[in-house]
Amino acid sequence: MDAQEASVAENVTAPQVRARKVAAGGDPLVMVTAYDAPGGLIADEAGVDIILVGDTLAMVVLGYEDTLQVTVEEMAHHTAAVARARPRAMVLGDMPWMSYHVSTEETVRNAAKLIRAGAGAVKLEGGAKRAPMIRALVDAEIPVVGHIGLTPQSVHALGGFKVQGKQADAARALLADAQALVEAGVFAIVLEAVPDEVARMITESVPVPTIGIGAGPHCDGQVLVWHDLLGFQDRLRPKFVRTYAHLKTEAVEAIRRYAADVRSGDFPNAAESYHLPDGVAETFGRDAAVPEPEATLAFYGDDASLNP
Ligand code: KIV
């Protein structure tokens, strides 16, 4: 096995995720979003199973009001950044709106952009009507995760970001969608903003793991958005979010302290500054000759460290 085979073999794979039904004795799956290399490193070091490069990128990183604004090129750019962290976790690339709605050919080509950027699988939103696209992706050897319930790319069609499946008919339709996704070949399904009883019914009815967000405790795994979990934003806080840190508050406080130190002259201090070697300072006296450029370069040398 060469180094590349070894690193591929160590990654969390689609078949491994598919096998993680809690009812069959699997541990609950842990998924978190990340959008860049440091995020990928942190999530991987924390031991998550799947890093979702979600199209929430549009809202939490790029400042848009919904997820409809992000393109497949932007998703590939951020997927590549996460993949460069070389996480053990699966990198799951989210297919943005309009990247899988037009034709199966376009769907496969767009998914390939995410796979070439470093994703091990892709996720797309929608139920039975996405079956032809999912089959085409699976035929092209691209593992697919489904996503039903509140599908944010349908925000206009749904009339807002609302809990789905609250009535019996709607709950039955969600179950039928989940089964259609399984028949089409998905290896896991994200359930977003559905009542816990509906999530339980779907989880018990499908052979692939369900991964919930606002779908209660009966799923085979959970996913949270990076900025919600770490408290990087306080504008919007749905009740299903548990905030494990308050990094926005800490970041504002840290930058305030930095600004105060700059303004008071406390930063940088002597230990945070570079100093001339002994004897050289005198050559910089007001009356000293200006040194030749070669002499300046010599202070640093070819392999100068920034921490001498
Ligand atoms: O884009 C995203 O972050 C998602 C999660 C909310 C599941 O799809």
PDB file of C-alpha atoms in Angstrom, residues 123-128 130 145-152 164 173-179 181 189-194 202 206 210-211 213 215:
ATOM      1  CA  LYS A 123     -25.066  16.207  -0.210  1.00  0.00           C
ATOM      2  CA  LEU A 124     -28.130  17.559  -1.970  1.00  0.00           C
ATOM      3  CA  GLU A 125     -31.556  18.706  -0.805  1.00  0.00           C
ATOM      4  CA  GLY A 126     -34.948  17.262  -1.704  1.00  0.00           C
ATOM      5  CA  GLY A 127     -36.897  14.012  -1.740  1.00  0.00           C
ATOM      6  CA  ALA A 128     -38.302  11.688  -4.405  1.00  0.00           C
ATOM      7  CA  ARG A 130     -34.158  14.169  -6.820  1.00  0.00           C
ATOM      8  CA  VAL A 145     -26.172  12.095   1.251  1.00  0.00           C
ATOM      9  CA  GLY A 146     -29.821  13.199   1.034  1.00  0.00           C
ATOM     10  CA  HIS A 147     -31.354  16.110   2.957  1.00  0.00           C
ATOM     11  CA  ILE A 148     -35.094  16.424   3.675  1.00  0.00           C
ATOM     12  CA  GLY A 149     -37.393  18.280   6.058  1.00  0.00           C
ATOM     13  CA  LEU A 150     -36.557  21.966   6.097  1.00  0.00           C
ATOM     14  CA  THR A 151     -34.484  22.330   2.938  1.00  0.00           C
ATOM     15  CA  PRO A 152     -33.160  25.911   3.059  1.00  0.00           C
ATOM     16  CA  GLN A 164     -41.650  20.547   8.343  1.00  0.00           C
ATOM     17  CA  ALA A 173     -44.690  12.458   2.624  1.00  0.00           C
ATOM     18  CA  LEU A 174     -41.337  12.880   4.396  1.00  0.00           C
ATOM     19  CA  LEU A 175     -41.192   9.144   5.088  1.00  0.00           C
ATOM     20  CA  ALA A 176     -41.935   8.416   1.396  1.00  0.00           C
ATOM     21  CA  ASP A 177     -39.198  10.875   0.416  1.00  0.00           C
ATOM     22  CA  ALA A 178     -36.708   9.175   2.733  1.00  0.00           C
ATOM     23  CA  GLN A 179     -37.537   5.782   1.225  1.00  0.00           C
ATOM     24  CA  LEU A 181     -33.760   8.571  -1.427  1.00  0.00           C
ATOM     25  CA  ILE A 189     -29.973  11.271   5.130  1.00  0.00           C
ATOM     26  CA  VAL A 190     -29.915  14.645   6.890  1.00  0.00           C
ATOM     27  CA  LEU A 191     -33.238  15.445   8.576  1.00  0.00           C
ATOM     28  CA  GLU A 192     -33.623  19.156   9.265  1.00  0.00           C
ATOM     29  CA  ALA A 193     -36.266  20.797  11.493  1.00  0.00           C
ATOM     30  CA  VAL A 194     -38.806  17.994  11.796  1.00  0.00           C
ATOM     31  CA  ILE A 202     -38.007   7.742   9.493  1.00  0.00           C
ATOM     32  CA  VAL A 206     -34.646   3.336   6.583  1.00  0.00           C
ATOM     33  CA  THR A 210     -30.232   9.649   9.644  1.00  0.00           C
ATOM     34  CA  ILE A 211     -28.337  12.719  10.802  1.00  0.00           C
ATOM     35  CA  ILE A 213     -30.408  19.044  12.928  1.00  0.00           C
ATOM     36  CA  ALA A 215     -34.834  16.685  14.507  1.00  0.00           C
TER      37      ALA A 215
END
